[in-house]
Amino acid sequence: MMFTKICTSASKVSNSLTTLRNIRSYPAVMSKFDLPTRLKGNEKSIWVEYIELTLKYKPLNLGQGFPDFHAPENVTKALAAAATSDNALLNQYTRGYGHPRLINILAKLYSKLLNRTLDPTNEILVTVGAYEALYATIQGHTNSGDEWIIMEPFFDCYVPMVKSANGIPRFIALKPKNTNGPLSSADWVFDRQELEGLFNEKTKGIIINTPHNPLGKVFTLDELQFIANLAKKWNTLVVSDEVYEWLVYEPYKHVRIASLPDMYERTITIGSAGKTFSVTGWKIGWAYGPAHLLYNLQVVHQNSVYTCATPLQEAVAIGFEQELERFDRPDCYFFSLARDLLPKRDYMAKLLSDVGMIPTIPEGGYFMVANWTTLRDKVRLEEETDENRDYRFTKWMTKNVGVLGIPPSAFYSREHKHLGEDNVRYCFIKKDENLKKASEILMKWKSQQ
């Protein structure tokens, strides 16, 4: 009996020592599973942070870039028809690089727009949103140490994608030619001498975004030709993020850099069904370009995503077929959406001006950047702890006024964040009643100051 007790006690001690050793070695064990070095520095996301802010304080959300109204009925009906079709294969895997019906209509459309014949099989890749198209492009074309030139402010995924591919981002900022408002997005320009100085033998490419998020700038033919000449001189790629290609306000015109002389051969262009048809939740995008450049994207795509949702691709294809049939008519959604958004843009500009901000009037897209610094005496920035003023401004306004905007410094490199701190970004692709509600909230707040 005594022997059993001794053995039992010894066993307990042994187990305790084992547990203690495990506890002591826990940090060492966990370090083995730390975030890989190539991903460190990419942990923070403005969208995760501000979605949490929205859920907690329930403000009027003018921050995130999506419509709060229904998508065009012909497109949503096409999805319902695809999902319930007699063709059972429309709910099964489709071709990995793009559903045949979709790549064929995309090739037809862009062949028309570029005045050249695109091969749907080899020159178009369908992706999980424009996001994956960008990811596959950068992963597929970046060797360790390759440099990518990125214009600021930038869509926030560009830099993490370049860094996670062991590339090196190089930055050049768009800056307003004057600061006396109201401004046009055309007033925001890059310094040509500075851009020219960034190109070197290590440059793999340049990422451009036109129409631009968040400024709404529509790059001119002259600006794009200057970029094209540098790309040809240094034998680099151009990644042209054109997800807002149809959201251009008259009299401005969208110029596709791939259409310029000798540029298709070195350009990968990114598009989005979410932006084209106001269905951001569908996450269908694409990249098009010459077959030898698209091949690298295909390798990344087939080893990560492999294929995209079949019924969604079928519905997007039908949408494109229908819009292409009425391409020259005023009811074509490619053009009617921009016409419908124009009064919303102007309403937003007047609202922000009336509140006291200085808006930049966008030539394209559905975002508006405004300088908020004339309101600094009306907000208590000291109540927020963030490093950058625009974060403190947007958080204080969310919590105390009830309107959510996005801090543009999130779209700048660390060394240039000060360039975005005086601004806030709002989204105006919202119902009229919600824009009116924003006006009522902000004007009431102003009157109480």
GROMACS .gro file of C-alpha atoms in nm:
model
  449
    1MET     CA    1   0.000   0.000   0.000
    2MET     CA    2   0.281   0.237   0.101
    3PHE     CA    3   0.468   0.141  -0.218
    4THR     CA    4   0.162   0.232  -0.428
    5LYS     CA    5   0.135   0.573  -0.261
    6ILE     CA    6   0.505   0.639  -0.320
    7CYS     CA    7   0.471   0.543  -0.688
    8THR     CA    8   0.163   0.759  -0.723
    9SER     CA    9   0.342   1.056  -0.566
   10ALA     CA   10   0.646   1.002  -0.784
   11SER     CA   11   0.422   0.991  -1.088
   12LYS     CA   12   0.256   1.320  -0.990
   13VAL     CA   13   0.596   1.484  -0.943
   14SER     CA   14   0.710   1.353  -1.280
   15ASN     CA   15   0.398   1.484  -1.450
   16SER     CA   16   0.442   1.820  -1.280
   17LEU     CA   17   0.802   1.845  -1.398
   18THR     CA   18   0.695   1.754  -1.750
   19THR     CA   19   0.425   2.023  -1.741
   20LEU     CA   20   0.678   2.276  -1.608
   21ARG     CA   21   0.922   2.190  -1.886
   22ASN     CA   22   0.644   2.232  -2.143
   23ILE     CA   23   0.550   2.572  -1.999
   24ARG     CA   24   0.913   2.685  -1.999
   25SER     CA   25   0.960   2.572  -2.360
   26TYR     CA   26   0.628   2.722  -2.476
   27PRO     CA   27   0.777   3.046  -2.615
   28ALA     CA   28   1.043   2.849  -2.800
   29VAL     CA   29   0.783   2.617  -2.946
   30MET     CA   30   0.560   2.907  -3.047
   31SER     CA   31   0.849   3.095  -3.213
   32LYS     CA   32   0.864   2.812  -3.462
   33PHE     CA   33   0.516   2.911  -3.575
   34ASP     CA   34   0.559   3.288  -3.577
   35LEU     CA   35   0.444   3.486  -3.878
   36PRO     CA   36   0.701   3.432  -4.156
   37THR     CA   37   0.949   3.715  -4.202
   38ARG     CA   38   0.819   3.796  -4.552
   39LEU     CA   39   0.475   3.873  -4.406
   40LYS     CA   40   0.583   4.077  -4.105
   41GLY     CA   41   0.481   4.439  -4.124
   42ASN     CA   42   0.166   4.348  -4.316
   43GLU     CA   43  -0.049   4.258  -4.015
   44LYS     CA   44  -0.244   4.582  -3.983
   45SER     CA   45  -0.543   4.643  -4.209
   46ILE     CA   46  -0.736   4.969  -4.225
   47TRP     CA   47  -1.045   4.774  -4.332
   48VAL     CA   48  -1.041   4.530  -4.041
   49GLU     CA   49  -0.990   4.816  -3.797
   50TYR     CA   50  -1.263   5.039  -3.938
   51ILE     CA   51  -1.516   4.762  -3.987
   52GLU     CA   52  -1.478   4.691  -3.615
   53LEU     CA   53  -1.528   5.063  -3.551
   54THR     CA   54  -1.846   5.054  -3.761
   55LEU     CA   55  -1.985   4.752  -3.579
   56LYS     CA   56  -1.921   4.908  -3.240
   57TYR     CA   57  -2.046   5.265  -3.298
   58LYS     CA   58  -2.288   5.208  -3.590
   59PRO     CA   59  -2.219   5.536  -3.773
   60LEU     CA   60  -2.347   5.630  -4.116
   61ASN     CA   61  -2.088   5.446  -4.324
   62LEU     CA   62  -1.940   5.669  -4.593
   63GLY     CA   63  -1.605   5.495  -4.564
   64GLN     CA   64  -1.608   5.163  -4.745
   65GLY     CA   65  -1.630   5.157  -5.122
   66PHE     CA   66  -1.946   4.971  -5.209
   67PRO     CA   67  -2.300   5.070  -5.312
   68ASP     CA   68  -2.582   5.044  -5.059
   69PHE     CA   69  -2.839   4.998  -5.336
   70HIS     CA   70  -2.931   4.705  -5.559
   71ALA     CA   71  -2.720   4.587  -5.849
   72PRO     CA   72  -2.869   4.599  -6.201
   73GLU     CA   73  -3.157   4.354  -6.225
   74ASN     CA   74  -3.041   4.188  -6.546
   75VAL     CA   75  -2.717   4.078  -6.377
   76THR     CA   76  -2.875   3.947  -6.056
   77LYS     CA   77  -3.141   3.762  -6.257
   78ALA     CA   78  -2.865   3.606  -6.465
   79LEU     CA   79  -2.708   3.469  -6.146
   80ALA     CA   80  -3.039   3.321  -6.029
   81ALA     CA   81  -3.091   3.164  -6.369
   82ALA     CA   82  -2.740   3.018  -6.371
   83ALA     CA   83  -2.780   2.865  -6.025
   84THR     CA   84  -3.116   2.703  -6.113
   85SER     CA   85  -3.033   2.617  -6.474
   86ASP     CA   86  -3.112   2.281  -6.630
   87ASN     CA   87  -2.741   2.269  -6.710
   88ALA     CA   88  -2.608   2.092  -6.401
   89LEU     CA   89  -2.250   2.186  -6.490
   90LEU     CA   90  -2.313   2.553  -6.411
   91ASN     CA   91  -2.284   2.462  -6.044
   92GLN     CA   92  -1.964   2.262  -6.089
   93TYR     CA   93  -1.600   2.349  -6.150
   94THR     CA   94  -1.535   2.540  -6.467
   95ARG     CA   95  -1.214   2.603  -6.660
   96GLY     CA   96  -0.942   2.709  -6.416
   97TYR     CA   97  -0.822   3.019  -6.600
   98GLY     CA   98  -1.171   3.149  -6.667
   99HIS     CA   99  -1.520   3.030  -6.756
  100PRO     CA  100  -1.533   2.999  -7.138
  101ARG     CA  101  -1.839   3.221  -7.177
  102LEU     CA  102  -1.681   3.495  -6.968
  103ILE     CA  103  -1.335   3.499  -7.125
  104ASN     CA  104  -1.491   3.504  -7.473
  105ILE     CA  105  -1.704   3.811  -7.404
  106LEU     CA  106  -1.418   3.986  -7.223
  107ALA     CA  107  -1.195   3.923  -7.523
  108LYS     CA  108  -1.464   4.061  -7.754
  109LEU     CA  109  -1.507   4.375  -7.541
  110TYR     CA  110  -1.140   4.458  -7.494
  111SER     CA  111  -1.057   4.373  -7.855
  112LYS     CA  112  -1.307   4.645  -7.944
  113LEU     CA  113  -1.168   4.893  -7.691
  114LEU     CA  114  -0.800   4.832  -7.772
  115ASN     CA  115  -0.849   4.791  -8.147
  116ARG     CA  116  -0.660   4.462  -8.149
  117THR     CA  117  -0.764   4.097  -8.136
  118LEU     CA  118  -0.726   3.936  -7.793
  119ASP     CA  119  -0.693   3.560  -7.756
  120PRO     CA  120  -0.946   3.467  -7.483
  121THR     CA  121  -0.763   3.146  -7.394
  122ASN     CA  122  -0.416   3.290  -7.340
  123GLU     CA  123  -0.456   3.664  -7.288
  124ILE     CA  124  -0.728   3.676  -7.021
  125LEU     CA  125  -0.726   3.530  -6.669
  126VAL     CA  126  -1.035   3.538  -6.445
  127THR     CA  127  -0.955   3.584  -6.077
  128VAL     CA  128  -1.118   3.612  -5.735
  129GLY     CA  129  -1.173   3.984  -5.767
  130ALA     CA  130  -0.923   4.240  -5.889
  131TYR     CA  131  -0.745   4.173  -5.558
  132GLU     CA  132  -0.632   3.829  -5.671
  133ALA     CA  133  -0.543   3.962  -6.016
  134LEU     CA  134  -0.305   4.208  -5.849
  135TYR     CA  135  -0.170   3.936  -5.619
  136ALA     CA  136  -0.108   3.691  -5.903
  137THR     CA  137   0.057   3.966  -6.108
  138ILE     CA  138   0.299   4.074  -5.837
  139GLN     CA  139   0.374   3.723  -5.710
  140GLY     CA  140   0.419   3.598  -6.065
  141HIS     CA  141   0.654   3.877  -6.174
  142THR     CA  142   0.868   3.952  -5.870
  143ASN     CA  143   1.209   3.811  -5.790
  144SER     CA  144   1.377   3.894  -5.460
  145GLY     CA  145   1.508   4.250  -5.477
  146ASP     CA  146   1.296   4.360  -5.772
  147GLU     CA  147   1.172   4.717  -5.738
  148TRP     CA  148   0.815   4.831  -5.802
  149ILE     CA  149   0.731   5.198  -5.838
  150ILE     CA  150   0.404   5.285  -5.662
  151MET     CA  151   0.222   5.617  -5.678
  152GLU     CA  152   0.085   5.759  -5.355
  153PRO     CA  153  -0.182   5.760  -5.234
  154PHE     CA  154  -0.220   5.393  -5.334
  155PHE     CA  155  -0.474   5.120  -5.279
  156ASP     CA  156  -0.347   4.967  -4.959
  157CYS     CA  157  -0.283   4.613  -5.086
  158TYR     CA  158  -0.010   4.712  -5.334
  159VAL     CA  159   0.269   4.747  -5.079
  160PRO     CA  160   0.200   4.429  -4.875
  161MET     CA  161   0.181   4.231  -5.198
  162VAL     CA  162   0.516   4.362  -5.319
  163LYS     CA  163   0.683   4.303  -4.981
  164SER     CA  164   0.542   3.952  -4.940
  165ALA     CA  165   0.698   3.866  -5.278
  166ASN     CA  166   1.033   3.996  -5.144
  167GLY     CA  167   1.011   4.294  -5.376
  168ILE     CA  168   1.105   4.652  -5.286
  169PRO     CA  169   0.844   4.929  -5.317
  170ARG     CA  170   0.961   5.270  -5.435
  171PHE     CA  171   0.725   5.562  -5.390
  172ILE     CA  172   0.630   5.881  -5.566
  173ALA     CA  173   0.347   6.100  -5.439
  174LEU     CA  174   0.074   6.272  -5.635
  175LYS     CA  175   0.056   6.625  -5.497
  176PRO     CA  176  -0.188   6.909  -5.561
  177LYS     CA  177  -0.054   7.193  -5.775
  178ASN     CA  178  -0.236   7.435  -5.546
  179THR     CA  179  -0.410   7.408  -5.211
  180ASN     CA  180  -0.678   7.671  -5.257
  181GLY     CA  181  -1.008   7.490  -5.289
  182PRO     CA  182  -1.214   7.354  -5.425
  183LEU     CA  183  -0.971   7.135  -5.613
  184SER     CA  184  -1.007   6.898  -5.906
  185SER     CA  185  -0.843   6.558  -5.904
  186ALA     CA  186  -0.662   6.681  -6.217
  187ASP     CA  187  -0.474   6.920  -5.985
  188TRP     CA  188  -0.297   6.622  -5.828
  189VAL     CA  189   0.012   6.546  -6.035
  190PHE     CA  190   0.342   6.362  -6.012
  191ASP     CA  191   0.681   6.527  -6.048
  192ARG     CA  192   0.815   6.399  -6.380
  193GLN     CA  193   1.178   6.445  -6.292
  194GLU     CA  194   1.126   6.261  -5.963
  195LEU     CA  195   0.950   5.972  -6.139
  196GLU     CA  196   1.223   5.946  -6.399
  197GLY     CA  197   1.480   5.926  -6.119
  198LEU     CA  198   1.312   5.619  -5.967
  199PHE     CA  199   1.363   5.399  -6.274
  200ASN     CA  200   1.681   5.193  -6.276
  201GLU     CA  201   1.811   4.848  -6.372
  202LYS     CA  202   1.637   4.690  -6.070
  203THR     CA  203   1.294   4.826  -6.162
  204LYS     CA  204   1.056   4.542  -6.246
  205GLY     CA  205   0.760   4.768  -6.308
  206ILE     CA  206   0.529   5.049  -6.210
  207ILE     CA  207   0.176   5.017  -6.070
  208ILE     CA  208  -0.069   5.282  -6.183
  209ASN     CA  209  -0.436   5.325  -6.093
  210THR     CA  210  -0.666   5.516  -6.327
  211PRO     CA  211  -0.931   5.629  -6.250
  212HIS     CA  212  -0.759   5.666  -5.917
  213ASN     CA  213  -0.864   5.556  -5.571
  214PRO     CA  214  -0.890   5.763  -5.353
  215LEU     CA  215  -0.838   6.086  -5.551
  216GLY     CA  216  -1.060   6.013  -5.851
  217LYS     CA  217  -0.783   6.133  -6.085
  218VAL     CA  218  -0.819   6.024  -6.449
  219PHE     CA  219  -0.467   6.016  -6.588
  220THR     CA  220  -0.428   6.214  -6.909
  221LEU     CA  221  -0.291   6.079  -7.235
  222ASP     CA  222   0.015   6.298  -7.187
  223GLU     CA  223   0.080   6.162  -6.836
  224LEU     CA  224   0.034   5.803  -6.949
  225GLN     CA  225   0.260   5.854  -7.250
  226PHE     CA  226   0.534   5.988  -7.021
  227ILE     CA  227   0.503   5.675  -6.804
  228ALA     CA  228   0.496   5.453  -7.113
  229ASN     CA  229   0.814   5.607  -7.250
  230LEU     CA  230   0.996   5.539  -6.923
  231ALA     CA  231   0.870   5.180  -6.915
  232LYS     CA  232   0.997   5.122  -7.269
  233LYS     CA  233   1.330   5.294  -7.198
  234TRP     CA  234   1.398   5.076  -6.893
  235ASN     CA  235   1.224   4.761  -7.025
  236THR     CA  236   0.981   4.739  -6.732
  237LEU     CA  237   0.625   4.620  -6.682
  238VAL     CA  238   0.323   4.841  -6.628
  239VAL     CA  239   0.047   4.709  -6.404
  240SER     CA  240  -0.260   4.919  -6.476
  241ASP     CA  241  -0.532   4.892  -6.214
  242GLU     CA  242  -0.841   5.005  -6.409
  243VAL     CA  243  -1.124   4.872  -6.194
  244TYR     CA  244  -1.307   5.208  -6.219
  245GLU     CA  245  -1.269   5.220  -6.598
  246TRP     CA  246  -1.641   5.291  -6.658
  247LEU     CA  247  -1.682   5.541  -6.374
  248VAL     CA  248  -1.559   5.851  -6.554
  249TYR     CA  249  -1.750   6.178  -6.553
  250GLU     CA  250  -1.796   6.388  -6.864
  251PRO     CA  251  -1.607   6.548  -7.027
  252TYR     CA  252  -1.318   6.331  -6.910
  253LYS     CA  253  -1.211   6.017  -7.097
  254HIS     CA  254  -1.048   5.700  -6.970
  255VAL     CA  255  -0.730   5.614  -7.160
  256ARG     CA  256  -0.604   5.256  -7.140
  257ILE     CA  257  -0.226   5.262  -7.132
  258ALA     CA  258  -0.223   4.923  -7.307
  259SER     CA  259  -0.370   5.098  -7.613
  260LEU     CA  260  -0.066   5.324  -7.655
  261PRO     CA  261   0.198   5.234  -7.918
  262ASP     CA  262   0.411   4.932  -7.818
  263MET     CA  263   0.257   4.918  -7.472
  264TYR     CA  264   0.026   4.618  -7.490
  265GLU     CA  265   0.336   4.398  -7.498
  266ARG     CA  266   0.448   4.515  -7.153
  267THR     CA  267   0.119   4.592  -6.977
  268ILE     CA  268  -0.101   4.382  -6.748
  269THR     CA  269  -0.441   4.545  -6.702
  270ILE     CA  270  -0.668   4.467  -6.406
  271GLY     CA  271  -1.050   4.480  -6.420
  272SER     CA  272  -1.339   4.413  -6.184
  273ALA     CA  273  -1.697   4.291  -6.220
  274GLY     CA  274  -1.764   4.423  -5.871
  275LYS     CA  275  -1.697   4.781  -5.984
  276THR     CA  276  -1.840   4.738  -6.334
  277PHE     CA  277  -2.177   4.596  -6.224
  278SER     CA  278  -2.194   4.720  -5.863
  279VAL     CA  279  -2.160   4.366  -5.723
  280THR     CA  280  -1.851   4.395  -5.503
  281GLY     CA  281  -1.954   4.086  -5.305
  282TRP     CA  282  -1.927   3.862  -5.609
  283LYS     CA  283  -1.546   3.893  -5.614
  284ILE     CA  284  -1.493   3.833  -5.985
  285GLY     CA  285  -1.204   4.013  -6.150
  286TRP     CA  286  -0.963   3.959  -6.436
  287ALA     CA  287  -0.629   4.046  -6.583
  288TYR     CA  288  -0.555   4.081  -6.953
  289GLY     CA  289  -0.231   4.119  -7.142
  290PRO     CA  290   0.008   3.933  -7.373
  291ALA     CA  291   0.023   3.556  -7.328
  292HIS     CA  292   0.388   3.549  -7.216
  293LEU     CA  293   0.310   3.786  -6.929
  294LEU     CA  294  -0.020   3.621  -6.835
  295TYR     CA  295   0.154   3.282  -6.811
  296ASN     CA  296   0.320   3.381  -6.481
  297LEU     CA  297  -0.017   3.479  -6.337
  298GLN     CA  298  -0.166   3.147  -6.446
  299VAL     CA  299   0.103   2.958  -6.255
  300VAL     CA  300   0.025   3.150  -5.935
  301HIS     CA  301  -0.350   3.117  -5.987
  302GLN     CA  302  -0.351   2.742  -6.054
  303ASN     CA  303  -0.147   2.677  -5.741
  304SER     CA  304  -0.357   2.890  -5.507
  305VAL     CA  305  -0.715   2.960  -5.615
  306TYR     CA  306  -0.728   2.734  -5.921
  307THR     CA  307  -1.075   2.842  -6.036
  308CYS     CA  308  -1.352   3.091  -5.955
  309ALA     CA  309  -1.722   3.040  -5.886
  310THR     CA  310  -1.891   2.908  -6.200
  311PRO     CA  311  -2.243   3.059  -6.167
  312LEU     CA  312  -2.096   3.401  -6.082
  313GLN     CA  313  -1.879   3.392  -6.394
  314GLU     CA  314  -2.176   3.283  -6.603
  315ALA     CA  315  -2.386   3.574  -6.471
  316VAL     CA  316  -2.108   3.829  -6.527
  317ALA     CA  317  -2.065   3.695  -6.882
  318ILE     CA  318  -2.435   3.741  -6.953
  319GLY     CA  319  -2.418   4.093  -6.811
  320PHE     CA  320  -2.132   4.181  -7.046
  321GLU     CA  321  -2.310   4.025  -7.343
  322GLN     CA  322  -2.620   4.234  -7.277
  323GLU     CA  323  -2.428   4.557  -7.221
  324LEU     CA  324  -2.219   4.505  -7.532
  325GLU     CA  325  -2.539   4.469  -7.735
  326ARG     CA  326  -2.650   4.816  -7.616
  327PHE     CA  327  -2.301   4.964  -7.605
  328ASP     CA  328  -2.398   5.265  -7.817
  329ARG     CA  329  -2.726   5.329  -7.636
  330PRO     CA  330  -2.778   5.558  -7.335
  331ASP     CA  331  -2.917   5.273  -7.123
  332CYS     CA  332  -2.587   5.083  -7.135
  333TYR     CA  333  -2.487   5.037  -6.769
  334PHE     CA  334  -2.124   5.110  -6.852
  335PHE     CA  335  -2.223   5.474  -6.905
  336SER     CA  336  -2.552   5.517  -6.719
  337LEU     CA  337  -2.393   5.446  -6.378
  338ALA     CA  338  -2.151   5.738  -6.413
  339ARG     CA  339  -2.440   5.965  -6.517
  340ASP     CA  340  -2.639   5.850  -6.212
  341LEU     CA  341  -2.343   5.912  -5.980
  342LEU     CA  342  -2.269   6.263  -6.107
  343PRO     CA  343  -2.540   6.437  -5.899
  344LYS     CA  344  -2.431   6.233  -5.596
  345ARG     CA  345  -2.074   6.352  -5.649
  346ASP     CA  346  -2.186   6.713  -5.674
  347TYR     CA  347  -2.410   6.677  -5.368
  348MET     CA  348  -2.119   6.539  -5.167
  349ALA     CA  349  -1.890   6.820  -5.281
  350LYS     CA  350  -2.142   7.088  -5.177
  351LEU     CA  351  -2.208   6.913  -4.846
  352LEU     CA  352  -1.840   6.897  -4.753
  353SER     CA  353  -1.787   7.257  -4.860
  354ASP     CA  354  -2.087   7.370  -4.652
  355VAL     CA  355  -1.947   7.191  -4.347
  356GLY     CA  356  -1.618   7.374  -4.396
  357MET     CA  357  -1.397   7.116  -4.564
  358ILE     CA  358  -1.214   7.166  -4.895
  359PRO     CA  359  -1.307   6.878  -5.131
  360THR     CA  360  -1.116   6.751  -5.431
  361ILE     CA  361  -1.374   6.700  -5.708
  362PRO     CA  362  -1.306   6.362  -5.869
  363GLU     CA  363  -1.299   6.311  -6.245
  364GLY     CA  364  -1.377   5.942  -6.193
  365GLY     CA  365  -1.448   5.673  -5.935
  366TYR     CA  366  -1.684   5.714  -5.642
  367PHE     CA  367  -1.462   5.852  -5.367
  368MET     CA  368  -1.400   6.208  -5.260
  369VAL     CA  369  -1.101   6.333  -5.063
  370ALA     CA  370  -1.147   6.649  -4.858
  371ASN     CA  371  -0.915   6.860  -4.645
  372TRP     CA  372  -1.067   6.875  -4.295
  373THR     CA  373  -0.816   7.100  -4.118
  374THR     CA  374  -1.047   7.404  -4.106
  375LEU     CA  375  -1.246   7.198  -3.852
  376ARG     CA  376  -0.955   7.131  -3.618
  377ASP     CA  377  -1.095   7.363  -3.351
  378LYS     CA  378  -1.427   7.176  -3.357
  379VAL     CA  379  -1.287   6.828  -3.296
  380ARG     CA  380  -1.098   6.702  -2.993
  381LEU     CA  381  -0.813   6.510  -3.150
  382GLU     CA  382  -0.648   6.469  -2.809
  383GLU     CA  383  -0.920   6.218  -2.717
  384GLU     CA  384  -0.777   5.971  -2.969
  385THR     CA  385  -0.437   5.807  -2.941
  386ASP     CA  386  -0.342   5.725  -3.301
  387GLU     CA  387  -0.015   5.860  -3.436
  388ASN     CA  388  -0.165   6.021  -3.748
  389ARG     CA  389  -0.408   6.314  -3.734
  390ASP     CA  390  -0.645   6.178  -3.998
  391TYR     CA  391  -0.692   5.859  -3.795
  392ARG     CA  392  -0.773   6.068  -3.489
  393PHE     CA  393  -1.010   6.288  -3.688
  394THR     CA  394  -1.202   6.000  -3.850
  395LYS     CA  395  -1.230   5.804  -3.526
  396TRP     CA  396  -1.347   6.106  -3.327
  397MET     CA  397  -1.605   6.190  -3.595
  398THR     CA  398  -1.726   5.829  -3.599
  399LYS     CA  399  -1.769   5.812  -3.222
  400ASN     CA  400  -1.900   6.163  -3.155
  401VAL     CA  401  -2.074   6.277  -3.474
  402GLY     CA  402  -2.182   5.950  -3.632
  403VAL     CA  403  -2.030   5.966  -3.981
  404LEU     CA  404  -1.752   5.730  -4.087
  405GLY     CA  405  -1.474   5.834  -4.325
  406ILE     CA  406  -1.143   5.669  -4.407
  407PRO     CA  407  -0.801   5.820  -4.314
  408PRO     CA  408  -0.596   5.860  -4.635
  409SER     CA  409  -0.260   5.826  -4.458
  410ALA     CA  410  -0.336   5.452  -4.474
  411PHE     CA  411  -0.262   5.486  -4.846
  412TYR     CA  412   0.089   5.630  -4.804
  413SER     CA  413   0.428   5.485  -4.715
  414ARG     CA  414   0.548   5.550  -4.360
  415GLU     CA  415   0.782   5.828  -4.469
  416HIS     CA  416   0.504   6.006  -4.658
  417LYS     CA  417   0.205   5.958  -4.426
  418HIS     CA  418   0.215   6.327  -4.336
  419LEU     CA  419   0.098   6.400  -4.692
  420GLY     CA  420  -0.238   6.237  -4.618
  421GLU     CA  421  -0.301   6.354  -4.262
  422ASP     CA  422  -0.497   6.666  -4.350
  423ASN     CA  423  -0.753   6.475  -4.558
  424VAL     CA  424  -1.040   6.232  -4.519
  425ARG     CA  425  -1.191   6.000  -4.781
  426TYR     CA  426  -1.566   5.960  -4.825
  427CYS     CA  427  -1.762   5.730  -5.056
  428PHE     CA  428  -2.065   5.871  -5.241
  429ILE     CA  429  -2.200   5.562  -5.421
  430LYS     CA  430  -2.482   5.559  -5.167
  431LYS     CA  431  -2.860   5.601  -5.167
  432ASP     CA  432  -2.976   5.962  -5.191
  433GLU     CA  433  -3.147   5.932  -4.854
  434ASN     CA  434  -2.820   5.829  -4.691
  435LEU     CA  435  -2.631   6.119  -4.847
  436LYS     CA  436  -2.908   6.348  -4.725
  437LYS     CA  437  -2.882   6.190  -4.380
  438ALA     CA  438  -2.507   6.258  -4.382
  439SER     CA  439  -2.582   6.621  -4.464
  440GLU     CA  440  -2.830   6.650  -4.180
  441ILE     CA  441  -2.590   6.493  -3.929
  442LEU     CA  442  -2.292   6.705  -4.028
  443MET     CA  443  -2.480   7.033  -4.059
  444LYS     CA  444  -2.648   6.979  -3.722
  445TRP     CA  445  -2.306   6.913  -3.569
  446LYS     CA  446  -2.165   7.226  -3.730
  447SER     CA  447  -2.453   7.441  -3.601
  448GLN     CA  448  -2.388   7.327  -3.245
  449GLN     CA  449  -2.024   7.431  -3.245
   0.00000   0.00000   0.00000
